[in-house]
Amino acid sequence: MMEKSSISIFDENYKSIEEQISAAAIKSGRKREDIILLAATKTVSTEVINYAIEKGIKYIGENRVQEFLSKENELSTNAHRHFIGHLQSNKAKDIVGRVEMIESVHSVKLARVIGELSKKKGIVTDILLEVNIGNEDSKSGFTAQEISEKIEEISKISGVKVKGLMAIPPICEKSDEIRKYFAQMNKLFIDIRAKKIDNVSMDYLSMGMSSDFAEAIEEGSNIVRLGTALFGKRNYNI
Ligand SMILES: *Cc1c(COP(=O)(O)O)cnc(C)c1O
């Protein structure tokens, strides 16, 4: 059966990924525990996700609102839930209150909407600001310059708490090229942290996916979001 092979793919991959994360953490002067491994679970069945959680995965991230809602009730409650996909302001109402963190906040407008919805529910939603570090037209997010200009404004929005930055750098053929983007992100992260802005705690730098997570960790990431490397190739890409 389909599920059985997904489970054995996960088993085969998980141990080696753990070792690679440890090695990269040590290379960057940190420990395994300093890095969060978030399983990017788009297209993965709840059966396989729950198996992964049973085996030790502590963070999961979904991309699509509809897909998340359809899986939500069947998901194990033993993992932290993040939203990592593109979120339209008009869909935010379906996500706020249902996940612990929204990693993909790409505009001031979206942060305001999340803040308003959170206040109505009497909660504060942790968010990461998504940075379009390669200035790509195809990607959403703040440019590095915009982040610096707008961080103070965002910090004043009630109902949200900025906990860090997230990025998906451009696809690069060489690992040196991708490192450059990761290093730029790390610098931005450190610079913002140094400003000690009220209501902003730069705790998390979420970058690194299946093909580049070791480089990302070496350059300062502390959340890596892995799909393919854990669960195998998806039938379709989002
Ligand atoms: C799918 C996805 C990932 C994981 O991608 P892989 O290359 O399969 O590891 C990470 N982050 C986001 C935002 C994603 O959509």
Short mmCIF file of C-alpha atoms and ligand atoms in Angstrom, two decimals:
data_model
loop_
_atom_site.label_atom_id
_atom_site.label_comp_id
_atom_site.label_asym_id
_atom_site.label_seq_id
_atom_site.Cartn_x
_atom_site.Cartn_y
_atom_site.Cartn_z
CA MET A 1 0.00 0.00 0.00
CA MET A 2 0.97 3.61 -0.62
CA GLU A 3 1.08 4.52 3.07
CA LYS A 4 3.45 1.75 3.93
CA SER A 5 6.06 2.95 1.47
CA SER A 6 5.74 6.56 2.69
CA ILE A 7 6.37 5.33 6.21
CA SER A 8 9.44 3.37 5.24
CA ILE A 9 10.75 6.37 3.27
CA PHE A 10 10.35 8.47 6.40
CA ASP A 11 12.11 5.89 8.57
CA GLU A 12 15.03 5.72 6.16
CA ASN A 13 15.41 9.48 5.93
CA TYR A 14 14.77 10.66 9.45
CA LYS A 15 17.86 9.27 11.12
CA SER A 16 20.23 10.60 8.50
CA ILE A 17 18.60 14.03 8.58
CA GLU A 18 18.97 14.15 12.34
CA GLU A 19 22.68 13.41 11.92
CA GLN A 20 23.08 16.08 9.26
CA ILE A 21 21.30 18.66 11.43
CA SER A 22 23.53 17.80 14.39
CA ALA A 23 26.68 18.07 12.29
CA ALA A 24 25.65 21.44 10.83
CA ALA A 25 24.66 22.74 14.27
CA ILE A 26 28.06 21.80 15.68
CA LYS A 27 29.82 23.39 12.71
CA SER A 28 28.02 26.64 13.53
CA GLY A 29 28.97 26.45 17.20
CA ARG A 30 25.58 25.27 18.38
CA LYS A 31 23.89 22.08 19.53
CA ARG A 32 21.26 19.87 17.96
CA GLU A 33 18.69 21.19 20.47
CA ASP A 34 19.21 24.73 19.20
CA ILE A 35 17.72 23.83 15.81
CA ILE A 36 14.05 23.14 15.16
CA LEU A 37 13.26 20.54 12.53
CA LEU A 38 9.86 21.39 11.11
CA ALA A 39 8.26 18.80 8.85
CA ALA A 40 6.69 20.51 5.83
CA THR A 41 3.68 18.26 5.45
CA LYS A 42 1.90 19.47 2.31
CA THR A 43 0.48 16.52 0.37
CA VAL A 44 1.44 14.12 3.18
CA SER A 45 -1.44 12.14 4.68
CA THR A 46 -2.37 12.57 8.33
CA GLU A 47 -1.55 8.92 8.86
CA VAL A 48 2.05 9.48 7.79
CA ILE A 49 2.28 12.82 9.62
CA ASN A 50 1.08 11.23 12.85
CA TYR A 51 3.56 8.41 12.39
CA ALA A 52 6.35 10.97 12.02
CA ILE A 53 5.16 12.73 15.17
CA GLU A 54 5.17 9.44 17.03
CA LYS A 55 8.77 8.93 15.91
CA GLY A 56 9.87 12.30 17.25
CA ILE A 57 8.87 15.12 14.89
CA LYS A 58 7.83 18.01 17.13
CA TYR A 59 6.92 20.72 14.61
CA ILE A 60 4.80 20.51 11.50
CA GLY A 61 4.02 23.14 8.90
CA GLU A 62 1.20 23.27 6.38
CA ASN A 63 1.02 25.44 3.27
CA ARG A 64 -2.52 25.57 2.13
CA VAL A 65 -5.46 26.72 4.16
CA GLN A 66 -7.91 24.19 2.73
CA GLU A 67 -5.52 21.31 3.07
CA PHE A 68 -4.72 22.23 6.65
CA LEU A 69 -8.40 22.48 7.58
CA SER A 70 -9.14 19.12 6.04
CA LYS A 71 -6.36 17.48 8.06
CA GLU A 72 -6.67 19.47 11.26
CA ASN A 73 -8.98 17.23 13.27
CA GLU A 74 -7.02 14.09 12.52
CA LEU A 75 -3.63 15.50 13.39
CA SER A 76 -1.86 14.38 16.53
CA THR A 77 -1.82 17.12 19.14
CA ASN A 78 1.75 16.20 20.09
CA ALA A 79 3.39 18.57 17.63
CA HIS A 80 3.50 22.33 17.32
CA ARG A 81 1.62 23.57 14.28
CA HIS A 82 2.91 26.33 12.06
CA PHE A 83 1.46 27.81 8.91
CA ILE A 84 4.19 28.26 6.30
CA GLY A 85 2.40 28.88 3.01
CA HIS A 86 1.21 31.96 1.21
CA LEU A 87 -1.69 33.42 3.16
CA GLN A 88 -4.21 35.80 1.66
CA SER A 89 -5.68 38.30 4.09
CA ASN A 90 -9.20 37.02 3.46
CA LYS A 91 -8.17 33.49 4.45
CA ALA A 92 -6.41 34.51 7.66
CA LYS A 93 -9.62 34.01 9.64
CA ASP A 94 -9.37 30.27 8.98
CA ILE A 95 -5.84 30.04 10.37
CA VAL A 96 -5.67 32.45 13.31
CA GLY A 97 -6.16 30.55 16.56
CA ARG A 98 -5.56 27.21 14.89
CA VAL A 99 -1.77 27.31 14.62
CA GLU A 100 0.89 28.38 17.05
CA MET A 101 2.82 30.45 14.56
CA ILE A 102 2.31 31.96 11.12
CA GLU A 103 5.74 31.98 9.50
CA SER A 104 4.78 33.53 6.22
CA VAL A 105 3.63 37.06 7.02
CA HIS A 106 4.45 38.94 3.84
CA SER A 107 2.86 42.34 4.30
CA VAL A 108 1.89 44.94 6.88
CA LYS A 109 -1.71 44.50 5.80
CA LEU A 110 -1.64 40.77 6.57
CA ALA A 111 -0.01 41.42 9.97
CA ARG A 112 -2.84 43.89 10.75
CA VAL A 113 -5.53 41.42 9.74
CA ILE A 114 -3.95 38.67 11.86
CA GLY A 115 -3.69 41.12 14.75
CA GLU A 116 -7.38 42.09 14.53
CA LEU A 117 -8.55 38.48 14.31
CA SER A 118 -6.31 37.53 17.23
CA LYS A 119 -7.66 40.33 19.41
CA LYS A 120 -11.21 39.18 18.72
CA LYS A 121 -10.22 35.75 19.97
CA GLY A 122 -8.36 37.15 22.94
CA ILE A 123 -5.03 35.75 21.81
CA VAL A 124 -1.69 36.98 20.53
CA THR A 125 -0.41 35.22 17.41
CA ASP A 126 3.31 34.63 16.99
CA ILE A 127 4.47 35.55 13.52
CA LEU A 128 7.62 35.50 11.43
CA LEU A 129 8.11 38.10 8.73
CA GLU A 130 8.80 36.62 5.33
CA VAL A 131 11.73 38.20 3.54
CA ASN A 132 12.07 38.07 -0.23
CA ILE A 133 15.83 38.03 0.08
CA GLY A 134 16.45 37.54 -3.64
CA ASN A 135 14.06 40.37 -4.62
CA GLU A 136 12.22 37.94 -6.86
CA ASP A 137 9.04 39.05 -8.61
CA SER A 138 7.62 35.56 -8.26
CA LYS A 139 7.87 35.58 -4.47
CA SER A 140 6.01 37.48 -1.83
CA GLY A 141 7.56 38.96 1.26
CA PHE A 142 9.32 42.10 2.35
CA THR A 143 12.58 43.06 0.73
CA ALA A 144 15.46 43.44 3.17
CA GLN A 145 15.14 47.19 2.87
CA GLU A 146 11.38 47.16 3.49
CA ILE A 147 11.81 45.07 6.63
CA SER A 148 14.15 47.62 8.11
CA GLU A 149 11.75 50.42 7.22
CA LYS A 150 8.59 48.71 8.42
CA ILE A 151 9.62 46.68 11.44
CA GLU A 152 8.79 49.48 13.89
CA GLU A 153 5.33 49.92 12.38
CA ILE A 154 4.67 46.18 12.54
CA SER A 155 5.91 46.02 16.12
CA LYS A 156 3.10 48.38 17.13
CA ILE A 157 0.33 46.14 15.80
CA SER A 158 -1.47 44.55 18.73
CA GLY A 159 -2.55 40.93 18.58
CA VAL A 160 0.66 39.78 16.91
CA LYS A 161 4.15 39.25 18.22
CA VAL A 162 7.08 39.24 15.83
CA LYS A 163 9.33 36.30 16.70
CA GLY A 164 11.74 36.35 13.79
CA LEU A 165 12.22 36.07 10.07
CA MET A 166 11.55 33.46 7.41
CA ALA A 167 12.89 33.20 3.88
CA ILE A 168 12.87 31.09 0.77
CA PRO A 169 15.94 32.19 -1.19
CA PRO A 170 16.18 31.90 -4.97
CA ILE A 171 16.99 28.53 -6.46
CA CYS A 172 20.76 28.40 -6.82
CA GLU A 173 22.92 25.88 -8.60
CA LYS A 174 25.95 26.39 -6.44
CA SER A 175 25.97 26.11 -2.68
CA ASP A 176 28.16 29.24 -2.43
CA GLU A 177 25.38 31.26 -4.01
CA ILE A 178 22.71 30.05 -1.63
CA ARG A 179 25.02 30.62 1.33
CA LYS A 180 25.27 34.25 0.33
CA TYR A 181 21.50 34.65 0.69
CA PHE A 182 21.44 32.79 3.98
CA ALA A 183 24.26 34.98 5.28
CA GLN A 184 22.36 38.12 4.23
CA MET A 185 19.34 36.86 6.12
CA ASN A 186 21.40 36.17 9.20
CA LYS A 187 22.86 39.65 9.10
CA LEU A 188 19.39 41.19 8.78
CA PHE A 189 18.19 39.02 11.68
CA ILE A 190 21.10 40.08 13.90
CA ASP A 191 20.76 43.75 12.94
CA ILE A 192 17.06 43.82 13.81
CA ARG A 193 17.69 41.97 17.05
CA ALA A 194 20.28 44.57 18.02
CA LYS A 195 17.65 47.31 17.73
CA LYS A 196 15.78 45.80 20.69
CA ILE A 197 12.39 46.93 19.44
CA ASP A 198 9.48 46.53 21.85
CA ASN A 199 7.23 43.55 21.04
CA VAL A 200 9.84 42.13 18.65
CA SER A 201 11.90 39.19 19.81
CA MET A 202 14.20 37.91 17.14
CA ASP A 203 14.24 34.31 18.32
CA TYR A 204 13.72 32.41 15.10
CA LEU A 205 15.38 32.47 11.72
CA SER A 206 13.47 30.02 9.55
CA MET A 207 15.40 29.11 6.42
CA GLY A 208 16.64 25.98 4.75
CA MET A 209 14.68 23.30 2.92
CA SER A 210 15.50 19.77 1.76
CA SER A 211 18.28 20.68 -0.64
CA ASP A 212 20.06 23.30 1.45
CA PHE A 213 19.28 22.89 5.13
CA ALA A 214 22.87 22.12 6.18
CA GLU A 215 24.13 25.34 4.57
CA ALA A 216 21.23 27.26 6.13
CA ILE A 217 22.08 25.99 9.62
CA GLU A 218 25.75 26.73 9.13
CA GLU A 219 24.75 30.30 8.23
CA GLY A 220 22.59 30.76 11.32
CA SER A 221 19.15 29.25 10.69
CA ASN A 222 17.37 27.72 13.67
CA ILE A 223 14.24 26.44 11.95
CA VAL A 224 14.62 24.23 8.90
CA ARG A 225 11.50 23.25 6.99
CA LEU A 226 11.83 19.85 5.36
CA GLY A 227 9.38 18.09 3.10
CA THR A 228 10.99 15.97 0.40
CA ALA A 229 14.01 15.04 2.50
CA LEU A 230 11.72 13.46 5.09
CA PHE A 231 8.77 12.13 3.12
CA GLY A 232 10.14 11.61 -0.37
CA LYS A 233 9.15 13.27 -3.61
CA ARG A 234 5.72 14.83 -3.79
CA ASN A 235 3.41 14.01 -6.67
CA TYR A 236 2.91 17.70 -7.23
CA ASN A 237 4.59 20.86 -6.08
CA ILE A 238 3.06 23.77 -4.30
C1 LIG B 1 7.25 22.77 0.63
C2 LIG B 1 7.90 23.76 1.49
C3 LIG B 1 9.05 23.44 2.21
C4 LIG B 1 9.75 22.10 2.09
O1 LIG B 1 10.24 21.92 0.80
P1 LIG B 1 11.17 20.68 0.44
O2 LIG B 1 12.06 21.16 -0.62
O3 LIG B 1 10.27 19.59 0.02
O4 LIG B 1 11.92 20.35 1.69
C5 LIG B 1 9.58 24.40 3.03
N1 LIG B 1 9.02 25.62 3.17
C6 LIG B 1 7.92 25.96 2.50
C7 LIG B 1 7.35 27.32 2.69
C8 LIG B 1 7.34 25.05 1.65
O5 LIG B 1 6.25 25.40 0.96
#
